[in-house]
Amino acid sequence: MFIGREQELNFFEDKYNAPGGQLVVLYGRRRIGKTELLQKFCESKPHVFYSCRELSDEKQLTAFSARILKAGSPAAKYLKAFGDWESAFKSALELPTDGKKKLLIIDEFPYMCKGDPAIPSILQILWDEDLKNQDVMIVLCGSAMSFIERKILSEKNPLYGRATGIYKMNELPFDDAIQFFPNYSDEDKILAYSILGGIPHYLRQFDPALPLRENIIKNVLTKGCTLYNEVEFLIRQELREPALYNTVIEAIALGNTRLNDIYMKTQLEKAKISVYLKNLIELHILAREFSVLSSGKEQATSTRGLYRITDNFFRFWFCFVSPNLSDLETGDTEGVYTYAVLPQMNDYASPIFETVCREFIRGKNRRGELPFRVARLGRWWGRLKKTVLTDTGKERTIAVDTEIDILASCAKSKNYILGECKFRNSEMDASHLEHLKEKSSVTKKGAVVKYALFSKSGFTKGLAEKASEDKNIKLFSLSDVVSG
């Protein structure tokens, strides 16, 4: 079953239907579904789909030739293989397509270039001299993101400026990811997403017919299952010094999100840590996050910002699998789930729930369902002034570290939305609203502030009554968020 990717498919269809030659680059991290997307796009179209492997250049050319010749190239009458890459690529123009655009897809293109670094130059010459004027579409796909960005798309490289389309593929959004579990409760859909994220390969490991508990035990915690060694496999495949990368990711998973905190926890050199963080960000495993109202100057400072694990499964693995490997290796999956995973699931899922709620607001903004057009949306943290009473009964103003789960602001007016998200087993009450209102001093003077509260377990009668009396207060249940 193919789920989601409407935007991506529309992009490729538009390119396919556009006149003239099309050279499209598709790239993104492993497991994200690039090959499946291209296979779906190719359905009902005459095409050649070649998946590169780590072969010598000679064997790669032989395998590519076989694929082209089998697809109906006239050269098949007198050749078993092309003698060079130029001839092989040119032959794509001779494929029978019944008047439709000729379509050539090369999956894992970096493997082809590894065998012969001159291939981008060969393609560039062919494109400039002939292919760009033909009714042909060539798609170059790759998982080695740094290679694609540095060796294909960057300046001073042969194919720079030739691509008619460049698409960097991201993981599935929440709304699409939860379609893998249509019969799960709203709570379990949030929990499943908090474990697997939007990576199709991970989502398919869970059986939608099994309860969430059984899926976690059977498909994550059990030695030998696909996801048990997935994190270690991916890190070893993509990065050198996997042990040091594991140390950095684990430190962040344990709550050390500032650069200095990571340094104190790992005791690695700061210069090396910065390199490791940069590489993990390029792989979409980590992200560097700034408070939503931070300035460009602050974001340009290398020591500022917080590091967070954006890959939900990596975060789950480092929170629950890695610390319990000794028990899991001996088969104590029930014990690890019961005593390590289950008691912490609400706390673990809370930041992901906040992210889902922010995307909920973003979706409303996109559909024009908010009272104003949001220009900035994210999480806010910083210090706010607060008046407290001293032991002697006098008032004193102090600065307090504060966070706001959701802050949305309008570019042209002083309109704001402040939001609070709680993934807890208890109802949200009026005190949560009052605490959120106390944080409104972060907004500009004279601001019009609206409040949005999101709760897994609903709201008390008192809070519901306040919201019914005040149009500036909106309450959103778990079902509201999940249904979008």
Coordinates of C-alpha atoms in Angstrom, one line a residue:
M1 CA 0.0 0.0 0.0
F2 CA 1.4 3.4 -1.0
I3 CA 0.6 6.2 1.4
G4 CA 1.0 9.9 1.0
R5 CA 3.6 11.7 -1.1
E6 CA 0.9 13.7 -3.1
Q7 CA 3.1 16.8 -3.3
E8 CA 6.1 14.8 -4.5
L9 CA 4.1 12.9 -7.1
N10 CA 2.6 16.1 -8.4
F11 CA 6.1 17.6 -8.7
F12 CA 7.3 14.7 -10.8
E13 CA 4.1 14.6 -12.9
D14 CA 4.5 18.3 -13.7
K15 CA 8.1 17.7 -14.8
Y16 CA 7.1 14.7 -16.9
N17 CA 4.3 16.7 -18.7
A18 CA 6.6 19.8 -19.2
P19 CA 7.9 20.2 -22.8
G20 CA 11.5 19.5 -23.7
G21 CA 14.2 17.7 -21.7
Q22 CA 14.0 17.4 -18.0
L23 CA 16.9 16.5 -15.7
V24 CA 15.6 16.0 -12.1
V25 CA 17.7 15.3 -9.0
L26 CA 15.9 13.5 -6.1
Y27 CA 17.8 13.0 -2.8
G28 CA 17.2 12.3 0.8
R29 CA 18.3 10.1 3.7
R30 CA 18.1 6.3 3.6
R31 CA 14.8 4.5 4.4
I32 CA 12.7 7.6 3.5
G33 CA 11.0 6.1 0.5
K34 CA 12.7 7.6 -2.6
T35 CA 12.7 4.3 -4.6
E36 CA 9.0 3.6 -3.7
L37 CA 8.1 7.1 -4.8
L38 CA 9.8 6.8 -8.1
Q39 CA 8.3 3.3 -8.7
K40 CA 4.9 4.8 -8.0
F41 CA 5.6 7.6 -10.4
C42 CA 6.7 5.2 -13.2
E43 CA 3.5 3.2 -13.1
S44 CA 1.8 3.1 -16.5
K45 CA 4.7 5.0 -18.1
P46 CA 7.2 3.5 -20.5
H47 CA 10.5 3.8 -18.6
V48 CA 13.9 2.4 -17.7
F49 CA 14.5 2.0 -14.0
Y50 CA 18.1 1.2 -13.1
S51 CA 19.3 0.7 -9.5
C52 CA 23.0 1.2 -9.1
R53 CA 25.0 -1.1 -6.8
E54 CA 28.5 -0.9 -5.4
L55 CA 30.2 -2.5 -8.4
S56 CA 33.3 -1.9 -10.4
D57 CA 32.8 0.5 -13.3
E58 CA 33.0 -2.2 -15.9
K59 CA 30.4 -4.4 -14.2
Q60 CA 28.2 -1.3 -13.6
L61 CA 28.2 -0.5 -17.3
T62 CA 27.4 -4.1 -18.2
A63 CA 24.5 -4.1 -15.8
F64 CA 23.2 -0.8 -17.0
S65 CA 23.6 -1.9 -20.6
A66 CA 21.6 -5.0 -19.9
R67 CA 18.7 -3.0 -18.5
I68 CA 18.7 -0.6 -21.5
L69 CA 18.9 -3.4 -24.1
K70 CA 16.2 -5.4 -22.4
A71 CA 13.9 -2.3 -22.5
G72 CA 13.9 -2.5 -26.3
S73 CA 16.9 -0.5 -27.5
P74 CA 17.5 -1.2 -31.2
A75 CA 21.2 -1.8 -30.3
A76 CA 20.1 -5.1 -28.7
K77 CA 20.2 -6.6 -32.2
Y78 CA 24.0 -6.3 -32.5
L79 CA 25.3 -5.6 -28.9
K80 CA 25.4 -7.4 -25.6
A81 CA 26.8 -4.4 -23.8
F82 CA 27.8 -0.8 -24.6
G83 CA 31.5 0.0 -24.8
D84 CA 31.3 3.3 -22.9
W85 CA 28.9 5.4 -20.8
E86 CA 28.3 8.0 -23.5
S87 CA 26.9 5.3 -25.8
A88 CA 24.8 3.8 -23.0
F89 CA 23.2 7.1 -22.1
K90 CA 22.6 8.1 -25.7
S91 CA 20.8 4.9 -26.3
A92 CA 18.0 6.0 -24.0
L93 CA 16.8 8.3 -26.8
E94 CA 16.2 5.3 -29.0
L95 CA 13.9 3.5 -26.6
P96 CA 10.3 2.8 -27.9
T97 CA 7.8 4.8 -25.9
D98 CA 4.7 5.1 -28.2
G99 CA 5.1 8.8 -28.5
K100 CA 5.4 9.5 -24.8
K101 CA 8.3 11.1 -23.0
K102 CA 11.3 8.9 -22.7
L103 CA 11.9 8.3 -19.0
L104 CA 15.2 7.1 -17.5
I105 CA 15.6 6.7 -13.7
I106 CA 19.0 6.0 -12.1
D107 CA 18.6 5.1 -8.5
E108 CA 21.5 5.4 -6.1
F109 CA 23.4 7.5 -8.7
P110 CA 26.4 8.1 -6.3
Y111 CA 27.4 4.4 -6.7
M112 CA 27.7 4.9 -10.4
C113 CA 29.9 8.0 -9.9
K114 CA 32.0 6.2 -7.4
G115 CA 33.0 3.7 -10.1
D116 CA 33.7 6.4 -12.6
P117 CA 34.0 10.0 -11.4
A118 CA 33.8 11.2 -15.0
I119 CA 30.1 10.2 -15.3
P120 CA 28.8 13.7 -14.3
S121 CA 31.0 15.3 -16.9
I122 CA 29.8 12.8 -19.6
L123 CA 26.1 13.5 -18.7
Q124 CA 26.8 17.3 -18.7
I125 CA 28.2 17.2 -22.3
L126 CA 25.4 15.0 -23.5
W127 CA 22.8 17.2 -21.9
D128 CA 24.2 20.4 -23.3
E129 CA 24.7 19.1 -26.8
D130 CA 21.5 17.0 -27.2
L131 CA 19.4 15.7 -24.4
K132 CA 18.1 19.0 -23.1
N133 CA 16.4 19.5 -26.5
Q134 CA 14.8 16.0 -26.6
D135 CA 11.5 14.8 -25.1
V136 CA 13.3 12.9 -22.4
M137 CA 13.3 12.9 -18.6
I138 CA 16.3 11.7 -16.6
V139 CA 16.0 11.3 -12.8
L140 CA 19.1 11.0 -10.7
C141 CA 18.4 9.7 -7.3
G142 CA 20.7 9.3 -4.3
S143 CA 20.8 8.7 -0.5
A144 CA 24.3 10.1 -0.1
M145 CA 23.1 13.6 0.6
S146 CA 26.5 15.2 1.1
F147 CA 27.7 13.7 -2.2
I148 CA 24.6 15.0 -4.1
E149 CA 24.9 18.5 -2.6
R150 CA 28.7 18.8 -3.0
K151 CA 29.5 16.8 -6.1
I152 CA 26.3 17.3 -8.2
L153 CA 24.5 20.5 -7.2
S154 CA 27.3 22.8 -6.0
E155 CA 29.2 25.2 -8.2
K156 CA 32.3 24.1 -10.1
N157 CA 30.8 20.7 -10.7
P158 CA 29.8 19.5 -14.2
L159 CA 26.0 19.2 -13.6
Y160 CA 25.7 22.5 -11.8
G161 CA 22.9 24.6 -13.2
R162 CA 21.7 21.8 -15.5
A163 CA 19.0 20.3 -13.3
T164 CA 15.5 21.4 -14.2
G165 CA 14.2 20.2 -10.9
I166 CA 15.8 19.5 -7.5
Y167 CA 13.8 17.8 -4.8
K168 CA 15.1 17.0 -1.3
M169 CA 12.7 14.4 0.2
N170 CA 11.7 14.5 3.8
E171 CA 10.0 12.1 6.0
L172 CA 6.2 11.7 5.9
P173 CA 4.2 14.3 8.0
F174 CA 2.2 13.1 10.9
D175 CA -1.1 13.0 9.0
D176 CA 0.3 10.6 6.5
A177 CA 2.4 8.5 8.9
I178 CA -0.6 7.6 11.1
Q179 CA -2.4 6.1 8.1
F180 CA -0.3 3.1 8.6
F181 CA -2.3 2.4 11.7
P182 CA -5.9 3.1 10.8
N183 CA -7.5 1.1 13.7
Y184 CA -5.3 2.5 16.5
S185 CA -6.8 4.8 19.1
D186 CA -5.8 8.5 18.8
E187 CA -3.4 8.0 21.7
D188 CA -1.7 5.0 20.2
K189 CA -1.4 6.8 16.9
I190 CA 0.5 9.6 18.6
L191 CA 2.7 7.0 20.5
A192 CA 3.4 5.0 17.3
Y193 CA 4.5 8.2 15.5
S194 CA 6.6 9.2 18.5
I195 CA 8.4 5.9 18.2
L196 CA 8.7 5.5 14.4
G197 CA 8.4 9.1 13.1
G198 CA 7.6 9.5 9.4
I199 CA 10.1 7.0 7.9
P200 CA 8.1 4.6 5.7
H201 CA 10.6 1.7 6.2
Y202 CA 10.2 2.0 10.0
L203 CA 6.4 2.4 9.9
R204 CA 6.0 -0.8 7.8
Q205 CA 7.8 -2.9 10.5
F206 CA 4.8 -2.5 12.8
D207 CA 1.8 -4.8 12.1
P208 CA -1.3 -2.6 12.2
A209 CA -3.3 -5.7 13.3
L210 CA -1.2 -6.0 16.5
P211 CA -1.6 -3.8 19.6
L212 CA 1.0 -1.1 20.1
R213 CA 2.5 -2.9 23.1
E214 CA 3.1 -6.1 21.1
N215 CA 4.6 -4.2 18.1
I216 CA 7.1 -2.5 20.4
I217 CA 8.1 -5.7 22.0
K218 CA 8.1 -7.8 18.9
N219 CA 9.5 -5.3 16.3
V220 CA 11.8 -3.1 18.4
L221 CA 12.9 -4.8 21.6
T222 CA 13.4 -8.3 20.3
K223 CA 16.9 -9.3 19.2
G224 CA 17.0 -10.1 15.5
C225 CA 14.1 -8.0 14.4
T226 CA 14.7 -5.4 11.7
L227 CA 14.6 -2.3 14.0
Y228 CA 16.7 -3.8 16.8
N229 CA 20.0 -3.1 15.0
E230 CA 18.7 -0.4 12.6
V231 CA 20.3 2.6 14.4
E232 CA 23.8 0.9 14.7
F233 CA 23.6 -0.3 11.1
L234 CA 22.7 3.2 9.7
I235 CA 25.4 5.0 11.8
R236 CA 28.1 2.4 10.7
Q237 CA 27.0 2.8 7.1
E238 CA 26.9 6.5 7.0
L239 CA 29.6 7.7 9.4
R240 CA 33.1 7.0 10.5
E241 CA 33.8 6.7 14.2
P242 CA 30.4 5.3 15.0
A243 CA 31.2 4.9 18.7
L244 CA 31.8 8.6 19.1
Y245 CA 28.6 9.5 17.1
N246 CA 26.7 7.2 19.4
T247 CA 28.1 9.0 22.4
V248 CA 27.0 12.4 21.1
I249 CA 23.5 11.2 20.2
E250 CA 23.0 9.5 23.5
A251 CA 24.1 12.6 25.4
I252 CA 21.4 14.6 23.5
A253 CA 18.8 11.9 24.1
L254 CA 19.4 12.2 27.8
G255 CA 18.6 15.9 27.8
N256 CA 22.0 17.6 27.1
T257 CA 20.9 19.9 24.3
R258 CA 23.3 22.8 24.5
L259 CA 26.7 22.6 23.0
N260 CA 28.4 23.1 26.4
D261 CA 26.2 20.4 28.0
I262 CA 27.1 17.9 25.3
Y263 CA 30.8 18.7 25.8
M264 CA 30.5 18.2 29.6
K265 CA 28.6 14.9 29.2
T266 CA 30.8 13.4 26.5
Q267 CA 34.2 15.0 27.4
L268 CA 35.0 15.1 23.6
E269 CA 36.9 18.0 22.1
K270 CA 34.5 20.9 21.2
A271 CA 35.9 21.2 17.7
K272 CA 35.2 17.5 17.1
I273 CA 31.7 17.7 18.6
S274 CA 30.8 20.5 16.2
V275 CA 31.9 18.4 13.3
Y276 CA 29.9 15.4 14.6
L277 CA 26.8 17.6 15.1
K278 CA 27.1 19.1 11.6
N279 CA 27.3 15.6 10.0
L280 CA 24.3 14.4 12.0
I281 CA 22.3 17.4 11.0
E282 CA 23.1 16.7 7.3
L283 CA 21.7 13.2 7.8
H284 CA 18.5 14.6 9.3
I285 CA 19.1 12.8 12.6
L286 CA 19.6 16.0 14.5
A287 CA 18.5 19.6 14.1
R288 CA 19.7 22.8 15.7
E289 CA 16.8 24.7 17.1
F290 CA 16.4 28.4 18.1
S291 CA 13.7 30.1 20.0
V292 CA 11.1 31.3 17.6
L293 CA 11.7 35.0 18.2
S294 CA 15.5 34.8 18.1
S295 CA 17.3 37.2 15.9
G296 CA 19.4 36.3 12.8
K297 CA 22.5 37.5 14.7
E298 CA 21.8 35.0 17.5
Q299 CA 21.3 32.2 15.0
A300 CA 24.6 33.0 13.4
T301 CA 26.4 32.4 16.7
S302 CA 27.9 28.9 16.6
T303 CA 27.5 28.3 20.4
R304 CA 23.8 29.3 20.5
G305 CA 20.7 27.1 19.9
L306 CA 19.6 23.7 21.2
Y307 CA 20.3 20.4 19.5
R308 CA 17.5 17.9 19.3
I309 CA 17.0 14.5 17.8
T310 CA 14.6 14.9 14.9
D311 CA 14.5 11.2 14.0
N312 CA 11.9 9.8 16.4
F313 CA 13.1 6.3 16.1
F314 CA 16.7 7.3 16.9
R315 CA 15.5 9.0 20.0
F316 CA 13.4 6.0 21.1
W317 CA 16.3 3.7 20.5
F318 CA 18.8 5.8 22.5
C319 CA 16.2 6.3 25.3
F320 CA 15.1 2.7 25.7
V321 CA 17.0 0.2 23.6
S322 CA 20.6 1.3 24.1
P323 CA 20.5 1.6 27.9
N324 CA 18.8 -1.8 28.2
L325 CA 20.8 -3.8 25.7
S326 CA 22.2 -6.2 28.3
D327 CA 18.7 -7.3 29.3
L328 CA 17.4 -7.3 25.7
E329 CA 20.3 -9.5 24.6
T330 CA 19.1 -12.1 27.0
G331 CA 15.5 -11.9 25.8
D332 CA 14.0 -9.9 28.7
T333 CA 11.8 -7.9 26.4
E334 CA 8.7 -8.0 28.7
G335 CA 10.7 -6.7 31.6
V336 CA 12.3 -3.9 29.6
Y337 CA 8.9 -2.9 28.3
T338 CA 7.1 -3.1 31.6
Y339 CA 9.7 -1.4 33.8
A340 CA 11.7 0.9 31.4
V341 CA 9.4 1.8 28.5
L342 CA 5.8 1.9 29.8
P343 CA 6.3 4.2 32.8
Q344 CA 8.1 6.8 30.7
M345 CA 6.0 6.8 27.6
N346 CA 4.0 9.9 28.4
D347 CA 7.2 11.9 29.2
Y348 CA 8.9 10.5 26.1
A349 CA 6.0 11.4 23.8
S350 CA 5.4 14.9 25.2
P351 CA 7.9 16.8 23.0
I352 CA 6.7 14.9 19.9
F353 CA 3.1 15.8 20.8
E354 CA 4.2 19.4 21.0
T355 CA 5.6 19.1 17.5
V356 CA 2.4 17.6 16.2
C357 CA 0.4 20.4 17.8
R358 CA 2.6 23.0 16.1
E359 CA 2.0 21.3 12.8
F360 CA -1.7 21.3 13.6
I361 CA -1.5 25.1 13.9
R362 CA 0.6 25.3 10.7
G363 CA -2.0 23.3 8.8
K364 CA -4.8 25.6 9.9
N365 CA -2.6 28.6 8.9
R366 CA -2.1 27.0 5.4
R367 CA -5.9 26.5 5.0
G368 CA -6.7 30.0 6.2
E369 CA -8.5 28.8 9.3
L370 CA -6.7 31.1 11.8
P371 CA -7.8 34.6 12.7
F372 CA -4.6 36.0 11.2
R373 CA -1.8 34.9 8.9
V374 CA 1.0 33.5 10.9
A375 CA 4.5 34.5 9.9
R376 CA 6.5 32.9 12.7
L377 CA 5.6 29.7 14.4
G378 CA 7.7 27.6 16.8
R379 CA 8.7 27.0 20.4
W380 CA 9.9 29.9 22.6
W381 CA 12.3 29.8 25.5
G382 CA 14.1 32.5 27.4
R383 CA 13.9 34.5 30.6
L384 CA 10.9 36.5 31.7
K385 CA 10.6 38.9 34.6
K386 CA 8.4 37.7 37.5
T387 CA 7.3 39.4 40.7
V388 CA 7.6 37.3 43.8
L389 CA 7.3 37.9 47.6
T390 CA 10.4 37.7 49.7
D391 CA 10.5 36.1 53.2
T392 CA 9.9 39.6 54.6
G393 CA 6.7 40.1 52.6
K394 CA 8.3 42.6 50.1
E395 CA 7.8 42.2 46.4
R396 CA 10.9 41.5 44.3
T397 CA 11.3 41.1 40.5
I398 CA 13.4 38.2 39.3
A399 CA 14.2 36.7 35.9
V400 CA 12.8 33.1 35.5
D401 CA 13.7 30.6 32.7
T402 CA 10.4 30.0 30.9
E403 CA 9.2 28.0 27.9
I404 CA 6.2 28.3 25.7
D405 CA 5.2 25.2 23.7
I406 CA 3.7 27.2 20.8
L407 CA 4.2 30.8 19.9
A408 CA 2.7 32.1 16.6
S409 CA 3.0 35.7 15.5
C410 CA 1.7 37.8 12.6
A411 CA 4.2 39.8 10.5
K412 CA 2.0 42.9 10.0
S413 CA 0.2 43.3 13.4
K414 CA 0.6 42.6 17.1
N415 CA -1.5 39.4 16.9
Y416 CA -0.2 36.3 18.7
I417 CA -1.2 32.8 19.6
L418 CA 0.3 31.2 22.7
G419 CA -0.2 27.5 23.1
E420 CA 0.3 24.9 25.9
C421 CA 0.4 21.1 25.2
K422 CA 0.0 18.4 27.8
F423 CA 0.4 14.7 27.1
R424 CA -0.7 13.5 30.5
N425 CA -3.3 11.2 32.1
S426 CA -4.9 14.0 33.9
E427 CA -7.2 16.8 32.6
M428 CA -6.0 20.2 31.9
D429 CA -7.4 22.8 34.4
A430 CA -7.6 26.6 34.6
S431 CA -4.2 26.8 36.3
H432 CA -2.6 25.9 33.0
L433 CA -4.4 28.8 31.3
E434 CA -3.3 31.2 34.0
H435 CA 0.3 30.1 33.7
L436 CA 0.2 30.6 30.0
K437 CA -1.3 34.1 30.4
E438 CA 1.6 35.0 32.7
K439 CA 4.0 34.2 29.9
S440 CA 2.2 36.7 27.5
S441 CA 4.7 39.4 28.6
V442 CA 7.0 37.9 25.9
T443 CA 4.7 39.6 23.3
K444 CA 4.9 43.2 22.1
K445 CA 3.2 45.9 24.1
G446 CA -0.5 46.3 23.1
A447 CA -0.6 42.8 21.6
V448 CA -3.8 40.9 21.0
V449 CA -3.1 37.4 22.3
K450 CA -5.2 34.3 21.7
Y451 CA -4.6 31.1 23.7
A452 CA -4.6 27.5 22.5
L453 CA -4.5 24.5 24.9
F454 CA -4.0 20.9 23.7
S455 CA -4.6 18.0 26.1
K456 CA -4.4 14.3 25.8
S457 CA -6.9 13.7 28.6
G458 CA -9.3 16.5 28.0
F459 CA -10.2 19.6 30.2
T460 CA -11.8 20.2 33.5
K461 CA -15.4 21.7 33.6
G462 CA -14.0 25.0 34.9
L463 CA -11.6 25.4 32.1
A464 CA -14.2 24.4 29.5
E465 CA -16.5 27.1 30.9
K466 CA -13.8 29.7 30.7
A467 CA -13.2 28.8 27.0
S468 CA -16.9 28.9 26.2
E469 CA -17.1 32.5 27.6
D470 CA -13.9 33.8 25.9
K471 CA -13.4 33.7 22.1
N472 CA -9.7 34.2 22.6
I473 CA -9.4 30.7 24.3
K474 CA -9.5 27.6 22.2
L475 CA -9.3 24.0 23.6
F476 CA -8.2 21.1 21.4
S477 CA -8.6 17.5 22.3
L478 CA -6.5 14.6 21.1
S479 CA -9.1 13.7 18.5
D480 CA -9.0 17.3 17.2
V481 CA -5.2 17.0 16.7
V482 CA -5.2 13.6 15.1
S483 CA -8.1 14.4 12.7
G484 CA -6.3 17.5 11.7

